[in-house]
Amino acid sequence: MMRRREFIQAGPAALLVNDALGPFSLEKEGALSAFPPGFVWGVSSSALQIEGALDEDGRGPSIWDQTKGGDPPRGPEPAAGHYHRWPDDILLLQNLGVAAYRFSVAWPRVLPEGAGTVNQKGLDFYDRLVDGLLSAGLTPWVCLHHWDLPAPLQKAGGWIGRETADRFLEYVLVVAGCIGDRIHHWIPLNEPNVVSYGGYGVGVYPPGHMNEEFFFDSVHHQNLAQGLALKALAGRDRFVGSVLSISPVRPASSRPQDIAAAELHDLIYHRAFLDPLLGHGYPEALALRMAPLVRPGDLEVIAHRPDFLGLNYYGPTYRQAWPGAPFSNDGNVTPAHVPMTSENSPIDSQGLFEVLCNIRDRYGRPPVVITENGLPGSDVVGTDGRIDDDERIRFLRSHLLAVEKALTAGCDLRGYFVWSFLDSWEWTWGYDQRFGLVYVDFDTGARIPKSSFGWYRSVSRSNQVRP
Ligand code: FCB
């Protein structure tokens, strides 16, 4: 299996955070404030990446449980041990001063078989967590499925099968029946486009299929699952949104074939999800491909308009023409001049401004929340016990400047969530890439807030991007 994100961005590594918006200069920029009142500041996490306790209290297996990543390769146990340390984590969140915390519910904890018998102990965990967050003054934003599909459902075909959409709706209703009286913010699926591309198109993520037909099956069935959930969760006091990973797709050169490759990638990675969700049906170029999958009424289900579009942004993708494209990793070539993160993904805050403007123009200015944005690193504890992650501060700051610019350009932006609250198990990167505002010692579970924690606290408290 390839290392995380290598499949979308491969290129030379050089950790540079001065990007398209220019170098960060304290004197030049000062404090800024274009964020409207009520703009939501938050942090994100996901169940499998922080909880651990995989075999406790009746949880069933997920398709990611056996994946090991990093050096040495390690799996999602113990992660950050959050299943037991959640009360301390709530204190940390309170200290951080954010208004909102986005986490995910683990489907395999609630329905160990994926369907059928409910595991009450699993549900109780989230029930307690929600109460704890609320009494600490935090607003929970609940994502219902962040990649950890119950293994028995994968055995039955996973997202290749249409039935998985029905199973998902059943699960959503179970969770909503338990915590729905207190939850106003919901996200049915995290990044179905990454699940389809990584898991069914290029096979670098579980279930590891590299199959064009399965890819399109999984696109349609996740779109359907999301539409069913959007409808079931909708309500007057509800804010329900879909979350996709969105990056500007750029041709690796000005050659016409590279331009075509970039357009094709954008089509299958973004538009196959966004167009039908936002009421345009499948793009014409995909209509024939999707036709055998689409039953009467499906497009209406899929187009259940979300209250917001959640956007996870890390950086742009560069594509070049390549045999097997778009279902081939080899077409990802980042030009040498582009600054890169420690895990080889391009850094470009201007790209965030670009995608926000594209969404505004293409889809009629939907409300948008940035549900993930962050920088990985191999942070270490200094001899003074501090973790100085100035590069992360610069990264976040430059991206928030792009958000401000987009607000000024008329984009309807409602909130911003940092990925991530805690250092986490990062899928095929294992524990090697730390994204947290809080450092986690994965051997002892100890937590240490990094410099970025204090910086983000002042941002969220003042509603200003402070230097
Ligand atoms: C996103 C995932 C999230 C995390 C970040 C780095 O694609 O949604 O779980 O791994 O990437």
mmCIF file of N, CA, C and O in Angstrom, residues 294-338:
data_model
loop_
_atom_site.group_PDB
_atom_site.id
_atom_site.type_symbol
_atom_site.label_atom_id
_atom_site.label_comp_id
_atom_site.label_asym_id
_atom_site.label_seq_id
_atom_site.Cartn_x
_atom_site.Cartn_y
_atom_site.Cartn_z
ATOM 1 N N VAL A 294 -28.432 4.382 -12.104
ATOM 2 C CA VAL A 294 -29.409 5.353 -11.599
ATOM 3 C C VAL A 294 -30.833 4.834 -11.792
ATOM 4 O O VAL A 294 -31.280 4.619 -12.910
ATOM 5 N N ARG A 295 -31.543 4.650 -10.688
ATOM 6 C CA ARG A 295 -32.941 4.212 -10.765
ATOM 7 C C ARG A 295 -33.854 5.435 -10.678
ATOM 8 O O ARG A 295 -33.437 6.481 -10.151
ATOM 9 N N PRO A 296 -35.079 5.293 -11.127
ATOM 10 C CA PRO A 296 -35.987 6.431 -11.050
ATOM 11 C C PRO A 296 -36.050 6.969 -9.614
ATOM 12 O O PRO A 296 -36.155 6.197 -8.664
ATOM 13 N N GLY A 297 -35.946 8.263 -9.486
ATOM 14 C CA GLY A 297 -36.032 8.890 -8.159
ATOM 15 C C GLY A 297 -34.680 9.088 -7.483
ATOM 16 O O GLY A 297 -34.558 9.886 -6.551
ATOM 17 N N ASP A 298 -33.646 8.373 -7.937
ATOM 18 C CA ASP A 298 -32.332 8.468 -7.266
ATOM 19 C C ASP A 298 -31.797 9.902 -7.275
ATOM 20 O O ASP A 298 -31.284 10.387 -6.266
ATOM 21 N N LEU A 299 -31.893 10.547 -8.426
ATOM 22 C CA LEU A 299 -31.273 11.881 -8.516
ATOM 23 C C LEU A 299 -31.970 12.876 -7.596
ATOM 24 O O LEU A 299 -31.334 13.773 -7.048
ATOM 25 N N GLU A 300 -33.249 12.664 -7.374
ATOM 26 C CA GLU A 300 -33.973 13.547 -6.433
ATOM 27 C C GLU A 300 -33.472 13.277 -5.012
ATOM 28 O O GLU A 300 -33.284 14.201 -4.229
ATOM 29 N N VAL A 301 -33.266 12.007 -4.686
ATOM 30 C CA VAL A 301 -32.751 11.677 -3.345
ATOM 31 C C VAL A 301 -31.381 12.321 -3.148
ATOM 32 O O VAL A 301 -31.093 12.965 -2.135
ATOM 33 N N ILE A 302 -30.526 12.165 -4.149
ATOM 34 C CA ILE A 302 -29.145 12.657 -4.039
ATOM 35 C C ILE A 302 -29.113 14.171 -3.927
ATOM 36 O O ILE A 302 -28.256 14.755 -3.262
ATOM 37 N N ALA A 303 -30.081 14.820 -4.569
ATOM 38 C CA ALA A 303 -30.080 16.287 -4.611
ATOM 39 C C ALA A 303 -30.789 16.905 -3.411
ATOM 40 O O ALA A 303 -31.187 18.064 -3.470
ATOM 41 N N HIS A 304 -30.922 16.151 -2.336
ATOM 42 C CA HIS A 304 -31.520 16.772 -1.152
ATOM 43 C C HIS A 304 -30.539 17.849 -0.675
ATOM 44 O O HIS A 304 -29.477 17.544 -0.139
ATOM 45 N N ARG A 305 -30.888 19.078 -0.892
ATOM 46 C CA ARG A 305 -29.940 20.182 -0.716
ATOM 47 C C ARG A 305 -29.394 20.238 0.726
ATOM 48 O O ARG A 305 -30.155 20.370 1.685
ATOM 49 N N PRO A 306 -28.067 20.153 0.881
ATOM 50 C CA PRO A 306 -27.508 20.245 2.235
ATOM 51 C C PRO A 306 -27.579 21.686 2.733
ATOM 52 O O PRO A 306 -27.634 22.621 1.943
ATOM 53 N N ASP A 307 -27.553 21.855 4.057
ATOM 54 C CA ASP A 307 -27.540 23.214 4.612
ATOM 55 C C ASP A 307 -26.181 23.870 4.406
ATOM 56 O O ASP A 307 -26.064 25.082 4.427
ATOM 57 N N PHE A 308 -25.173 23.034 4.278
ATOM 58 C CA PHE A 308 -23.842 23.595 3.987
ATOM 59 C C PHE A 308 -23.006 22.560 3.258
ATOM 60 O O PHE A 308 -23.280 21.352 3.312
ATOM 61 N N LEU A 309 -22.008 23.075 2.595
ATOM 62 C CA LEU A 309 -21.042 22.199 1.955
ATOM 63 C C LEU A 309 -19.775 22.242 2.795
ATOM 64 O O LEU A 309 -19.221 23.317 3.034
ATOM 65 N N GLY A 310 -19.355 21.091 3.289
ATOM 66 C CA GLY A 310 -18.129 21.021 4.083
ATOM 67 C C GLY A 310 -16.968 20.732 3.154
ATOM 68 O O GLY A 310 -17.034 19.849 2.306
ATOM 69 N N LEU A 311 -15.925 21.485 3.356
ATOM 70 C CA LEU A 311 -14.802 21.372 2.432
ATOM 71 C C LEU A 311 -13.543 21.056 3.229
ATOM 72 O O LEU A 311 -13.190 21.794 4.154
ATOM 73 N N ASN A 312 -12.925 19.932 2.917
ATOM 74 C CA ASN A 312 -11.637 19.613 3.530
ATOM 75 C C ASN A 312 -10.555 20.028 2.548
ATOM 76 O O ASN A 312 -10.529 19.541 1.410
ATOM 77 N N TYR A 313 -9.700 20.920 2.980
ATOM 78 C CA TYR A 313 -8.683 21.433 2.047
ATOM 79 C C TYR A 313 -7.281 21.237 2.601
ATOM 80 O O TYR A 313 -6.966 21.663 3.718
ATOM 81 N N TYR A 314 -6.432 20.615 1.781
ATOM 82 C CA TYR A 314 -5.017 20.472 2.143
ATOM 83 C C TYR A 314 -4.096 21.106 1.112
ATOM 84 O O TYR A 314 -3.108 21.722 1.465
ATOM 85 N N GLY A 315 -4.408 20.946 -0.159
ATOM 86 C CA GLY A 315 -3.552 21.529 -1.191
ATOM 87 C C GLY A 315 -4.017 21.108 -2.561
ATOM 88 O O GLY A 315 -4.942 20.299 -2.702
ATOM 89 N N PRO A 316 -3.401 21.658 -3.610
ATOM 90 C CA PRO A 316 -3.811 21.328 -4.977
ATOM 91 C C PRO A 316 -3.301 19.962 -5.430
ATOM 92 O O PRO A 316 -2.436 19.358 -4.789
ATOM 93 N N THR A 317 -3.840 19.495 -6.525
ATOM 94 C CA THR A 317 -3.398 18.248 -7.151
ATOM 95 C C THR A 317 -2.911 18.587 -8.556
ATOM 96 O O THR A 317 -3.573 19.348 -9.261
ATOM 97 N N TYR A 318 -1.780 18.060 -8.945
ATOM 98 C CA TYR A 318 -1.264 18.276 -10.306
ATOM 99 C C TYR A 318 -1.369 16.972 -11.080
ATOM 100 O O TYR A 318 -0.930 15.928 -10.597
ATOM 101 N N ARG A 319 -1.940 17.035 -12.281
ATOM 102 C CA ARG A 319 -2.126 15.815 -13.063
ATOM 103 C C ARG A 319 -1.433 15.932 -14.411
ATOM 104 O O ARG A 319 -1.409 16.997 -15.024
ATOM 105 N N GLN A 320 -0.891 14.804 -14.862
ATOM 106 C CA GLN A 320 -0.411 14.764 -16.236
ATOM 107 C C GLN A 320 -0.996 13.542 -16.932
ATOM 108 O O GLN A 320 -1.431 12.593 -16.269
ATOM 109 N N ALA A 321 -1.040 13.611 -18.265
ATOM 110 C CA ALA A 321 -1.601 12.496 -19.025
ATOM 111 C C ALA A 321 -0.775 11.246 -18.729
ATOM 112 O O ALA A 321 0.453 11.313 -18.666
ATOM 113 N N TRP A 322 -1.456 10.128 -18.582
ATOM 114 C CA TRP A 322 -0.736 8.907 -18.192
ATOM 115 C C TRP A 322 -1.601 7.720 -18.586
ATOM 116 O O TRP A 322 -2.827 7.798 -18.446
ATOM 117 N N PRO A 323 -1.003 6.623 -19.018
ATOM 118 C CA PRO A 323 -1.838 5.467 -19.345
ATOM 119 C C PRO A 323 -2.624 5.044 -18.095
ATOM 120 O O PRO A 323 -2.076 5.045 -16.994
ATOM 121 N N GLY A 324 -3.868 4.743 -18.273
ATOM 122 C CA GLY A 324 -4.673 4.301 -17.126
ATOM 123 C C GLY A 324 -5.371 5.455 -16.431
ATOM 124 O O GLY A 324 -6.170 5.246 -15.524
ATOM 125 N N ALA A 325 -5.048 6.708 -16.813
ATOM 126 C CA ALA A 325 -5.680 7.853 -16.158
ATOM 127 C C ALA A 325 -7.178 7.810 -16.415
ATOM 128 O O ALA A 325 -7.592 7.362 -17.476
ATOM 129 N N PRO A 326 -8.035 8.226 -15.533
ATOM 130 C CA PRO A 326 -7.681 8.862 -14.268
ATOM 131 C C PRO A 326 -7.427 7.878 -13.132
ATOM 132 O O PRO A 326 -7.097 8.290 -12.036
ATOM 133 N N PHE A 327 -7.569 6.557 -13.392
ATOM 134 C CA PHE A 327 -7.398 5.604 -12.293
ATOM 135 C C PHE A 327 -5.967 5.103 -12.224
ATOM 136 O O PHE A 327 -5.699 3.906 -12.299
ATOM 137 N N SER A 328 -5.062 6.026 -12.098
ATOM 138 C CA SER A 328 -3.663 5.662 -11.980
ATOM 139 C C SER A 328 -2.961 6.727 -11.165
ATOM 140 O O SER A 328 -3.107 7.919 -11.420
ATOM 141 N N ASN A 329 -2.222 6.297 -10.181
ATOM 142 C CA ASN A 329 -1.483 7.247 -9.346
ATOM 143 C C ASN A 329 -0.384 7.933 -10.102
ATOM 144 O O ASN A 329 0.083 8.997 -9.714
ATOM 145 N N ASP A 330 0.065 7.272 -11.171
ATOM 146 C CA ASP A 330 1.292 7.739 -11.802
ATOM 147 C C ASP A 330 1.131 9.078 -12.505
ATOM 148 O O ASP A 330 2.110 9.709 -12.850
ATOM 149 N N GLY A 331 -0.107 9.487 -12.694
ATOM 150 C CA GLY A 331 -0.315 10.780 -13.343
ATOM 151 C C GLY A 331 -0.197 11.961 -12.390
ATOM 152 O O GLY A 331 -0.417 13.098 -12.786
ATOM 153 N N ASN A 332 0.146 11.705 -11.140
ATOM 154 C CA ASN A 332 0.293 12.803 -10.174
ATOM 155 C C ASN A 332 1.723 13.283 -10.129
ATOM 156 O O ASN A 332 2.597 12.598 -9.611
ATOM 157 N N VAL A 333 1.952 14.449 -10.685
ATOM 158 C CA VAL A 333 3.323 14.945 -10.712
ATOM 159 C C VAL A 333 3.305 16.410 -10.324
ATOM 160 O O VAL A 333 2.782 17.243 -11.053
ATOM 161 N N THR A 334 3.862 16.715 -9.185
ATOM 162 C CA THR A 334 3.867 18.105 -8.741
ATOM 163 C C THR A 334 5.131 18.782 -9.251
ATOM 164 O O THR A 334 6.232 18.263 -9.050
ATOM 165 N N PRO A 335 4.982 19.940 -9.930
ATOM 166 C CA PRO A 335 6.175 20.628 -10.424
ATOM 167 C C PRO A 335 7.157 20.950 -9.294
ATOM 168 O O PRO A 335 6.750 21.206 -8.149
ATOM 169 N N ALA A 336 8.437 20.943 -9.637
ATOM 170 C CA ALA A 336 9.494 21.038 -8.626
ATOM 171 C C ALA A 336 9.455 22.323 -7.812
ATOM 172 O O ALA A 336 9.897 22.344 -6.672
ATOM 173 N N HIS A 337 8.907 23.401 -8.370
ATOM 174 C CA HIS A 337 8.974 24.677 -7.646
ATOM 175 C C HIS A 337 7.916 24.799 -6.545
ATOM 176 O O HIS A 337 7.937 25.728 -5.765
ATOM 177 N N VAL A 338 6.990 23.829 -6.492
ATOM 178 C CA VAL A 338 5.879 23.963 -5.534
ATOM 179 C C VAL A 338 6.335 23.545 -4.132
ATOM 180 O O VAL A 338 6.892 22.464 -3.960
#
